[in-house]
Amino acid sequence: MDVNFPVPIVVVVHRMKNNNSSTADILQYRSKVHIHEALDKTEVLPGKIYIAPADYHLLIDDQLILHMDCSAPLNYSRPSIDIFFESVAYSLGKSAAGILLTGANSDGANGLAKMKKAGCVTVVEDPETAEFNAMPLAATKLFKPDFVCPANEIIDLILSVQKDE
Amino acid sequence: MRIMDQNKEKKVVEDEIDEILQVIKIIYGYDFTEYSKASVRRRLNNFMIMNDIQDLNVLKRQVSGDDQVFRDLLESLTVTVTEMFRDPDLYLALREKVLPTLDTWPFIRIWHAGCSTGEEVYSMAILLKEEGLLHKARIYATDINSKALSEAKKGETNISLMKDYTRNYIQAGGKSNFSEYYTVKGNKVYWDPSLAKNITFSLHNLVSDKSFNEFNLIICRNVMIYFNRNLQNKVTKLFKDSLTLFGYLVLGNKESMFLSSEADFFETIDKHEKIFQRVK
């Protein structure tokens, strides 16, 4: 089942390689919505949620097509959230939004800062309430996100888009 | 990101990238115009940052005027990262679903297209040896990147990687002690030379070069992800034309035949490990 949501959602999490199914399965188990595993050249569509595979960097172009990349990890991360956010900033600019959640390293802060510079809406989970605050803290120290709020408010924020469109 | 920091219109930047690719094509004969633009942009950007090149115009001038800059750029546009028994499940699937059929042919011709520094090729040699097929296999390993090829020919790796490689080997269904396949000298590990006896490494450009043989198995993993869809179709056709009937094509497990123009010629043997068989 896909949601009645006006834009596609792409999720990038740090995953163990050779463990492709686990993270997607865990997310899927807790979600009524179908989570699509992104493949190379997948075109992301409104109302669908995609998850980046382990051990590849993800890029997106202005046609909303995902491109995989196998180059070296960045900040020990592959997929790198920075690389994806940078790609979103360049290819999609204002028409995208970026959300940075709990995480144990600083991956994503630079990328989200670039998204802000490109005119994207930027949301960071409040470091005070995040389970691991390194990731959101790195972002809030680097620039001023449009929204900094606890996870449950982020959910409300996302749902409000559905109503406004 | 240097390319993005330039306060130029995106269209101008895209045009400048196209110009550089045209320069490379016309002067040096390498055609990157059908590579994935997102990928090319990222690699150009990284190259510029690493070599302190201010903008795309400067890069274009340097590439046009200086062989060495071009060679370095070529190197970074075509480098890929690989490891021994990467995606161990693939090797399990090969053992179970592909090798038994390969055994029915008197000779097994295998093409590793985009072999990079050779880890996948040596992994295949080990797999074939364990299944008693290495003696009748002829492996052709090709890549566009000559530096990677000379690394591959050396048949060595770093001891620091062996813990991960051993774990991969075991997960791939390895039947022996991994240490039987190599010797250690200092911090270097040397693959058993008998593994390389039936392997030929050579330069080959999937964009421009034609088919050069008929194969029973073609493996091309994490290479076509750098191509745009049009080029992916062309290269998949090249592979189909290079495969004997009922031969196998293996792609990277995040790649897809779904949108391919050649999809009808293939049957899916393993949908997770992207193993396909030519049936027409």
Short mmCIF file of C-alpha atoms in Angstrom, two decimals:
data_model
loop_
_atom_site.label_atom_id
_atom_site.label_comp_id
_atom_site.label_asym_id
_atom_site.label_seq_id
_atom_site.Cartn_x
_atom_site.Cartn_y
_atom_site.Cartn_z
CA MET A 1 0.00 0.00 0.00
CA ASP A 2 1.35 3.41 -0.86
CA VAL A 3 0.29 6.61 0.84
CA ASN A 4 -1.63 9.42 -0.62
CA PHE A 5 1.34 11.74 -0.33
CA PRO A 6 2.24 14.35 -2.91
CA VAL A 7 5.96 13.70 -3.08
CA PRO A 8 8.33 10.73 -2.96
CA ILE A 9 10.30 10.07 0.21
CA VAL A 10 13.81 8.67 0.10
CA VAL A 11 15.30 7.30 3.29
CA VAL A 12 19.05 6.97 3.77
CA VAL A 13 20.22 5.13 6.85
CA HIS A 14 23.59 3.69 7.72
CA ARG A 15 23.17 -0.03 7.20
CA MET A 16 25.45 -2.97 7.61
CA LYS A 17 26.36 -4.40 4.25
CA ASN A 18 25.36 -7.98 3.48
CA ASN A 19 22.45 -7.27 5.72
CA ASN A 20 20.26 -5.71 3.11
CA SER A 21 17.06 -7.20 4.30
CA SER A 22 17.22 -6.41 8.00
CA THR A 23 16.82 -2.65 8.04
CA ALA A 24 14.22 -2.64 5.31
CA ASP A 25 12.42 -5.49 7.07
CA ILE A 26 12.43 -3.69 10.41
CA LEU A 27 11.10 -0.53 8.83
CA GLN A 28 8.57 -2.51 6.85
CA TYR A 29 7.40 -4.35 9.94
CA ARG A 30 6.61 -1.09 11.63
CA SER A 31 5.10 0.55 8.64
CA LYS A 32 1.77 0.05 6.96
CA VAL A 33 3.24 1.60 3.88
CA HIS A 34 5.31 -0.42 1.46
CA ILE A 35 9.00 0.44 1.61
CA HIS A 36 10.67 0.11 -1.75
CA GLU A 37 14.31 -0.89 -1.93
CA ALA A 38 15.93 1.58 -4.30
CA LEU A 39 17.66 0.09 -7.33
CA ASP A 40 19.94 1.80 -9.80
CA LYS A 41 17.96 4.10 -12.13
CA THR A 42 14.79 3.74 -10.05
CA GLU A 43 12.50 6.68 -10.72
CA VAL A 44 11.04 7.89 -7.44
CA LEU A 45 7.33 8.55 -7.51
CA PRO A 46 4.92 10.50 -5.31
CA GLY A 47 3.35 8.55 -2.49
CA LYS A 48 6.14 6.00 -2.33
CA ILE A 49 8.89 5.53 0.19
CA TYR A 50 12.30 4.28 -0.91
CA ILE A 51 15.24 3.13 1.13
CA ALA A 52 18.83 3.43 -0.01
CA PRO A 53 20.63 0.07 -0.23
CA ALA A 54 23.60 -0.71 1.96
CA ASP A 55 27.10 -0.18 0.64
CA TYR A 56 26.30 2.20 -2.23
CA HIS A 57 26.18 5.96 -2.38
CA LEU A 58 22.95 7.34 -3.77
CA LEU A 59 22.58 10.26 -6.16
CA ILE A 60 19.45 11.76 -7.68
CA ASP A 61 18.98 13.73 -10.88
CA ASP A 62 16.44 16.34 -11.87
CA GLN A 63 14.24 13.66 -13.43
CA LEU A 64 13.93 12.07 -9.98
CA ILE A 65 15.99 9.08 -11.06
CA LEU A 66 18.29 7.47 -8.52
CA HIS A 67 21.87 6.63 -9.47
CA MET A 68 24.08 4.27 -7.50
CA ASP A 69 27.74 4.89 -6.88
CA CYS A 70 30.37 2.55 -5.51
CA SER A 71 33.16 4.93 -4.60
CA ALA A 72 34.91 4.98 -1.25
CA PRO A 73 32.96 5.61 1.94
CA LEU A 74 32.77 9.23 3.11
CA ASN A 75 33.21 9.72 6.85
CA TYR A 76 33.23 5.92 7.06
CA SER A 77 29.71 5.93 5.65
CA ARG A 78 28.39 4.30 2.53
CA PRO A 79 25.65 5.27 1.85
CA SER A 80 26.70 8.74 2.79
CA ILE A 81 23.87 11.05 3.78
CA ASP A 82 26.06 14.03 2.82
CA ILE A 83 26.50 12.73 -0.71
CA PHE A 84 22.76 12.19 -1.14
CA PHE A 85 21.77 15.55 0.33
CA GLU A 86 24.36 17.30 -1.84
CA SER A 87 22.89 15.62 -4.87
CA VAL A 88 19.36 16.64 -3.87
CA ALA A 89 20.49 20.21 -3.33
CA TYR A 90 22.06 20.39 -6.77
CA SER A 91 19.43 18.54 -8.76
CA LEU A 92 16.23 19.56 -7.02
CA GLY A 93 16.93 22.74 -5.10
CA LYS A 94 13.87 24.37 -3.56
CA SER A 95 11.51 21.59 -4.53
CA ALA A 96 12.97 19.23 -1.94
CA ALA A 97 13.06 19.01 1.81
CA GLY A 98 15.65 17.31 3.96
CA ILE A 99 15.15 15.78 7.38
CA LEU A 100 18.10 14.75 9.55
CA LEU A 101 17.37 12.42 12.44
CA THR A 102 19.22 10.74 15.29
CA GLY A 103 22.64 9.36 14.42
CA ALA A 104 26.01 8.54 15.90
CA ASN A 105 28.28 10.44 13.54
CA SER A 106 28.27 13.78 11.76
CA ASP A 107 27.26 12.45 8.35
CA GLY A 108 24.54 14.62 6.84
CA ALA A 109 25.30 17.97 8.45
CA ASN A 110 27.29 19.34 5.52
CA GLY A 111 24.84 17.96 3.02
CA LEU A 112 21.85 19.46 4.80
CA ALA A 113 23.63 22.81 5.00
CA LYS A 114 24.01 22.70 1.22
CA MET A 115 20.33 21.88 0.89
CA LYS A 116 19.49 24.96 2.96
CA LYS A 117 21.74 27.05 0.74
CA ALA A 118 19.94 25.70 -2.31
CA GLY A 119 16.59 26.78 -0.90
CA CYS A 120 15.33 23.45 0.46
CA VAL A 121 13.30 23.19 3.63
CA THR A 122 15.58 21.71 6.28
CA VAL A 123 14.45 19.85 9.38
CA VAL A 124 16.66 18.48 12.12
CA GLU A 125 15.59 16.30 15.02
CA ASP A 126 16.09 18.12 18.29
CA PRO A 127 19.47 16.97 19.68
CA GLU A 128 18.06 17.19 23.20
CA THR A 129 15.52 14.46 22.60
CA ALA A 130 17.28 12.42 19.92
CA GLU A 131 18.51 9.00 20.93
CA PHE A 132 21.97 9.72 19.49
CA ASN A 133 22.58 13.42 19.24
CA ALA A 134 25.87 13.55 17.31
CA MET A 135 24.20 13.75 13.93
CA PRO A 136 21.58 16.42 14.65
CA LEU A 137 24.02 18.37 16.80
CA ALA A 138 26.59 18.52 14.00
CA ALA A 139 23.90 20.06 11.82
CA THR A 140 22.63 22.63 14.31
CA LYS A 141 26.20 23.71 15.03
CA LEU A 142 26.89 24.19 11.33
CA PHE A 143 23.85 26.19 10.24
CA LYS A 144 20.36 27.24 11.23
CA PRO A 145 17.82 24.65 10.02
CA ASP A 146 14.29 25.81 9.26
CA PHE A 147 12.90 23.50 11.91
CA VAL A 148 14.47 21.81 14.92
CA CYS A 149 11.98 19.66 16.72
CA PRO A 150 11.50 16.34 18.47
CA ALA A 151 10.65 13.30 16.37
CA ASN A 152 6.91 13.34 17.00
CA GLU A 153 6.64 16.95 15.84
CA ILE A 154 8.55 16.05 12.69
CA ILE A 155 5.82 13.55 11.98
CA ASP A 156 3.21 16.30 12.34
CA LEU A 157 5.27 18.49 10.03
CA ILE A 158 5.35 15.80 7.36
CA LEU A 159 1.66 15.15 7.66
CA SER A 160 0.90 18.86 7.35
CA VAL A 161 2.45 18.83 3.88
CA GLN A 162 -0.14 16.30 2.87
CA LYS A 163 -2.90 18.66 3.81
CA ASP A 164 -1.42 21.81 2.32
CA GLU A 165 -0.66 20.50 -1.14
CA MET B 1 31.07 21.09 -3.68
CA ARG B 2 32.99 23.19 -6.12
CA ILE B 3 30.66 22.79 -9.04
CA MET B 4 27.73 23.89 -6.96
CA ASP B 5 29.47 26.78 -5.28
CA GLN B 6 30.04 28.48 -8.58
CA ASN B 7 27.44 31.17 -8.78
CA LYS B 8 26.51 30.18 -12.22
CA GLU B 9 23.25 29.03 -13.58
CA LYS B 10 22.87 25.31 -13.46
CA LYS B 11 22.33 25.23 -17.22
CA VAL B 12 25.70 26.90 -17.75
CA VAL B 13 27.38 24.37 -15.49
CA GLU B 14 25.73 21.48 -17.29
CA ASP B 15 26.87 22.92 -20.62
CA GLU B 16 30.41 23.26 -19.33
CA ILE B 17 30.40 19.64 -18.24
CA ASP B 18 29.15 18.63 -21.69
CA GLU B 19 31.97 20.64 -23.25
CA ILE B 20 34.59 18.87 -21.19
CA LEU B 21 33.16 15.50 -22.18
CA GLN B 22 33.22 16.57 -25.83
CA VAL B 23 36.86 17.63 -25.49
CA ILE B 24 37.73 14.25 -24.00
CA LYS B 25 35.85 12.49 -26.76
CA ILE B 26 37.35 14.45 -29.62
CA ILE B 27 40.93 14.77 -28.45
CA TYR B 28 41.39 11.50 -26.60
CA GLY B 29 38.73 9.24 -28.05
CA TYR B 30 36.98 8.32 -24.79
CA ASP B 31 33.23 8.82 -24.85
CA PHE B 32 31.73 9.63 -21.46
CA THR B 33 28.78 11.47 -22.90
CA GLU B 34 26.41 8.62 -22.05
CA TYR B 35 27.61 8.08 -18.54
CA SER B 36 25.21 9.03 -15.77
CA LYS B 37 25.47 12.82 -15.50
CA ALA B 38 25.01 12.75 -11.74
CA SER B 39 27.95 10.39 -11.42
CA VAL B 40 30.18 12.32 -13.82
CA ARG B 41 29.40 15.58 -12.08
CA ARG B 42 30.37 14.12 -8.73
CA ARG B 43 33.63 12.69 -10.03
CA LEU B 44 34.59 15.87 -11.85
CA ASN B 45 33.88 17.80 -8.70
CA ASN B 46 36.05 15.50 -6.56
CA PHE B 47 38.82 15.69 -9.14
CA MET B 48 38.73 19.48 -9.10
CA ILE B 49 38.86 19.61 -5.32
CA MET B 50 41.72 17.13 -5.10
CA ASN B 51 43.75 18.91 -7.76
CA ASP B 52 42.94 22.42 -6.69
CA ILE B 53 41.23 23.34 -9.94
CA GLN B 54 39.03 26.38 -9.52
CA ASP B 55 36.32 25.84 -12.06
CA LEU B 56 35.17 23.85 -15.04
CA ASN B 57 36.70 26.26 -17.56
CA VAL B 58 40.11 25.85 -15.99
CA LEU B 59 39.59 22.10 -16.00
CA LYS B 60 38.65 22.15 -19.67
CA ARG B 61 41.79 24.12 -20.56
CA GLN B 62 44.00 21.80 -18.55
CA VAL B 63 42.48 18.65 -20.00
CA SER B 64 42.79 19.97 -23.56
CA GLY B 65 46.37 21.03 -23.14
CA ASP B 66 47.90 18.44 -20.85
CA ASP B 67 48.03 14.69 -21.44
CA GLN B 68 48.85 13.95 -17.85
CA VAL B 69 45.86 15.86 -16.52
CA PHE B 70 43.67 13.89 -18.87
CA ARG B 71 45.22 10.59 -17.76
CA ASP B 72 44.67 11.49 -14.13
CA LEU B 73 41.10 12.52 -14.86
CA LEU B 74 40.48 9.32 -16.81
CA GLU B 75 41.77 7.39 -13.86
CA SER B 76 39.36 9.07 -11.46
CA LEU B 77 36.39 8.85 -13.85
CA THR B 78 36.82 5.10 -14.17
CA VAL B 79 38.02 3.88 -10.81
CA THR B 80 35.81 1.41 -8.95
CA VAL B 81 36.06 -0.18 -5.55
CA THR B 82 35.91 -3.93 -5.19
CA GLU B 83 36.69 -6.73 -2.72
CA MET B 84 37.14 -10.48 -2.54
CA PHE B 85 33.83 -12.33 -2.52
CA ARG B 86 31.87 -9.09 -2.36
CA ASP B 87 28.20 -9.97 -1.76
CA PRO B 88 28.93 -13.54 -0.61
CA ASP B 89 25.34 -14.60 -1.38
CA LEU B 90 26.09 -14.18 -5.06
CA TYR B 91 28.78 -16.84 -4.87
CA LEU B 92 26.41 -19.17 -3.06
CA ALA B 93 23.88 -18.63 -5.84
CA LEU B 94 26.55 -19.20 -8.50
CA ARG B 95 27.59 -22.46 -6.86
CA GLU B 96 24.05 -23.69 -6.69
CA LYS B 97 22.38 -22.37 -9.81
CA VAL B 98 25.01 -21.59 -12.42
CA LEU B 99 28.09 -23.78 -12.05
CA PRO B 100 26.27 -27.10 -12.53
CA THR B 101 25.09 -25.88 -15.96
CA LEU B 102 28.50 -24.48 -16.85
CA ASP B 103 29.88 -27.94 -16.20
CA THR B 104 27.88 -29.30 -19.13
CA TRP B 105 30.00 -27.28 -21.56
CA PRO B 106 33.40 -28.68 -22.61
CA PHE B 107 35.02 -25.30 -22.09
CA ILE B 108 33.77 -22.51 -19.89
CA ARG B 109 34.50 -19.03 -21.19
CA ILE B 110 33.92 -16.33 -18.61
CA TRP B 111 34.10 -12.58 -19.10
CA HIS B 112 34.51 -10.24 -16.14
CA ALA B 113 33.59 -6.93 -17.72
CA GLY B 114 34.95 -4.10 -15.60
CA CYS B 115 37.21 -6.25 -13.45
CA SER B 116 38.87 -3.29 -11.73
CA THR B 117 41.76 -4.50 -9.52
CA GLY B 118 40.80 -8.13 -10.00
CA GLU B 119 39.33 -9.23 -6.69
CA GLU B 120 36.18 -10.53 -8.30
CA VAL B 121 38.20 -12.49 -10.83
CA TYR B 122 40.37 -14.20 -8.22
CA SER B 123 37.24 -14.93 -6.22
CA MET B 124 35.73 -16.60 -9.29
CA ALA B 125 38.92 -18.61 -9.84
CA ILE B 126 38.78 -19.86 -6.26
CA LEU B 127 35.09 -20.73 -6.63
CA LEU B 128 35.76 -22.64 -9.86
CA LYS B 129 38.70 -24.47 -8.32
CA GLU B 130 36.58 -25.63 -5.38
CA GLU B 131 33.89 -26.86 -7.71
CA GLY B 132 36.43 -28.68 -9.87
CA LEU B 133 35.88 -26.46 -12.91
CA LEU B 134 38.92 -24.21 -13.01
CA HIS B 135 40.87 -26.50 -15.34
CA LYS B 136 38.33 -26.08 -18.14
CA ALA B 137 37.66 -22.40 -17.59
CA ARG B 138 39.11 -19.56 -19.63
CA ILE B 139 38.61 -16.25 -17.87
CA TYR B 140 38.83 -12.93 -19.67
CA ALA B 141 39.03 -9.97 -17.33
CA THR B 142 38.76 -6.54 -18.90
CA ASP B 143 38.65 -2.95 -17.74
CA ILE B 144 38.94 0.54 -19.20
CA ASN B 145 41.34 1.59 -16.44
CA SER B 146 44.94 0.54 -17.15
CA LYS B 147 46.18 1.33 -13.67
CA ALA B 148 43.57 -1.00 -12.15
CA LEU B 149 44.52 -3.69 -14.66
CA SER B 150 48.19 -3.60 -13.76
CA GLU B 151 47.20 -3.90 -10.11
CA ALA B 152 45.01 -6.86 -10.99
CA LYS B 153 47.84 -8.59 -12.84
CA LYS B 154 50.04 -8.41 -9.78
CA GLY B 155 47.74 -10.82 -7.99
CA GLU B 156 48.33 -9.39 -4.58
CA THR B 157 46.49 -7.59 -1.85
CA ASN B 158 47.04 -6.06 1.55
CA ILE B 159 47.11 -8.18 4.67
CA SER B 160 44.93 -5.64 6.48
CA LEU B 161 42.01 -6.66 4.27
CA MET B 162 42.25 -10.38 4.91
CA LYS B 163 40.03 -10.49 7.97
CA ASP B 164 37.09 -9.12 5.96
CA TYR B 165 38.00 -11.20 2.94
CA THR B 166 38.16 -14.39 4.99
CA ARG B 167 34.76 -13.68 6.47
CA ASN B 168 33.36 -13.06 2.98
CA TYR B 169 34.93 -16.26 1.70
CA ILE B 170 33.33 -18.31 4.46
CA GLN B 171 29.93 -16.70 3.92
CA ALA B 172 30.28 -17.41 0.21
CA GLY B 173 30.33 -21.13 1.01
CA GLY B 174 34.10 -21.55 0.91
CA LYS B 175 34.99 -25.20 1.25
CA SER B 176 38.61 -24.90 2.31
CA ASN B 177 40.83 -22.84 4.47
CA PHE B 178 41.08 -19.48 2.78
CA SER B 179 44.79 -19.45 3.58
CA GLU B 180 45.31 -22.27 1.10
CA TYR B 181 44.86 -19.79 -1.70
CA TYR B 182 47.56 -17.31 -0.79
CA THR B 183 50.98 -16.75 0.70
CA VAL B 184 52.01 -13.91 2.97
CA LYS B 185 55.16 -11.85 2.71
CA GLY B 186 55.43 -8.87 5.01
CA ASN B 187 52.17 -6.92 4.79
CA LYS B 188 51.36 -8.25 1.34
CA VAL B 189 49.31 -11.27 0.40
CA TYR B 190 49.97 -13.09 -2.89
CA TRP B 191 47.29 -15.19 -4.54
CA ASP B 192 48.34 -18.69 -5.55
CA PRO B 193 49.73 -18.33 -9.09
CA SER B 194 47.85 -21.44 -10.23
CA LEU B 195 44.64 -19.41 -9.88
CA ALA B 196 45.82 -16.97 -12.54
CA LYS B 197 46.89 -19.58 -15.08
CA ASN B 198 43.63 -19.39 -17.03
CA ILE B 199 43.05 -15.67 -16.57
CA THR B 200 43.81 -13.06 -19.23
CA PHE B 201 43.66 -9.39 -18.25
CA SER B 202 43.20 -6.81 -20.99
CA LEU B 203 42.02 -3.32 -21.76
CA HIS B 204 38.52 -3.01 -23.09
CA ASN B 205 36.09 -0.11 -23.30
CA LEU B 206 32.47 -1.19 -23.05
CA VAL B 207 31.33 2.01 -24.75
CA SER B 208 33.44 1.71 -27.88
CA ASP B 209 34.82 -1.78 -28.23
CA LYS B 210 32.98 -4.62 -29.84
CA SER B 211 32.32 -8.10 -28.67
CA PHE B 212 35.41 -10.25 -28.87
CA ASN B 213 34.22 -13.76 -28.13
CA GLU B 214 31.29 -15.92 -27.18
CA PHE B 215 30.97 -16.55 -23.48
CA ASN B 216 29.09 -18.91 -21.17
CA LEU B 217 29.14 -16.47 -18.29
CA ILE B 218 29.48 -12.70 -18.25
CA ILE B 219 29.82 -10.82 -14.98
CA CYS B 220 29.44 -7.07 -14.94
CA ARG B 221 28.78 -5.79 -11.45
CA ASN B 222 28.63 -2.19 -10.36
CA VAL B 223 29.92 -0.95 -13.70
CA MET B 224 26.73 -0.09 -15.52
CA ILE B 225 25.53 1.95 -12.55
CA TYR B 226 27.80 4.67 -13.96
CA PHE B 227 26.06 4.60 -17.33
CA ASN B 228 22.84 6.33 -18.30
CA ARG B 229 19.92 4.12 -19.31
CA ASN B 230 20.62 4.42 -23.01
CA LEU B 231 24.17 3.23 -22.60
CA GLN B 232 23.04 0.49 -20.24
CA ASN B 233 20.79 -0.82 -23.01
CA LYS B 234 23.59 -0.72 -25.57
CA VAL B 235 26.01 -2.54 -23.31
CA THR B 236 23.42 -5.13 -22.28
CA LYS B 237 22.90 -5.78 -25.97
CA LEU B 238 26.65 -6.20 -26.36
CA PHE B 239 26.54 -8.74 -23.56
CA LYS B 240 23.60 -10.58 -25.06
CA ASP B 241 25.42 -10.77 -28.38
CA SER B 242 28.49 -12.09 -26.58
CA LEU B 243 26.63 -14.84 -24.77
CA THR B 244 26.06 -18.31 -26.05
CA LEU B 245 22.46 -19.50 -25.86
CA PHE B 246 21.69 -20.45 -22.23
CA GLY B 247 24.74 -18.54 -21.11
CA TYR B 248 24.48 -16.39 -17.98
CA LEU B 249 24.71 -12.69 -17.28
CA VAL B 250 25.32 -11.45 -13.75
CA LEU B 251 24.76 -7.83 -12.76
CA GLY B 252 25.27 -6.03 -9.44
CA ASN B 253 22.49 -6.79 -6.98
CA LYS B 254 21.17 -3.23 -6.96
CA GLU B 255 20.98 -3.14 -10.73
CA SER B 256 17.97 -4.09 -12.75
CA MET B 257 17.02 -5.66 -16.06
CA PHE B 258 13.51 -4.37 -15.52
CA LEU B 259 13.67 -1.47 -17.93
CA SER B 260 16.21 -2.98 -20.26
CA SER B 261 15.55 -3.18 -23.97
CA GLU B 262 17.09 -6.64 -23.85
CA ALA B 263 14.87 -7.98 -21.06
CA ASP B 264 12.94 -10.31 -23.38
CA PHE B 265 16.05 -12.24 -24.30
CA PHE B 266 16.67 -13.25 -20.71
CA GLU B 267 15.05 -15.33 -18.02
CA THR B 268 15.67 -14.46 -14.39
CA ILE B 269 17.50 -17.24 -12.57
CA ASP B 270 17.98 -15.39 -9.29
CA LYS B 271 16.13 -12.15 -8.79
CA HIS B 272 18.08 -11.08 -5.69
CA GLU B 273 21.52 -11.76 -7.04
CA LYS B 274 20.60 -10.54 -10.54
CA ILE B 275 21.56 -13.71 -12.39
CA PHE B 276 19.97 -13.92 -15.84
CA GLN B 277 20.07 -16.59 -18.51
CA ARG B 278 19.93 -15.93 -22.23
CA VAL B 279 17.01 -17.93 -23.57
CA LYS B 280 16.63 -16.52 -27.07
#
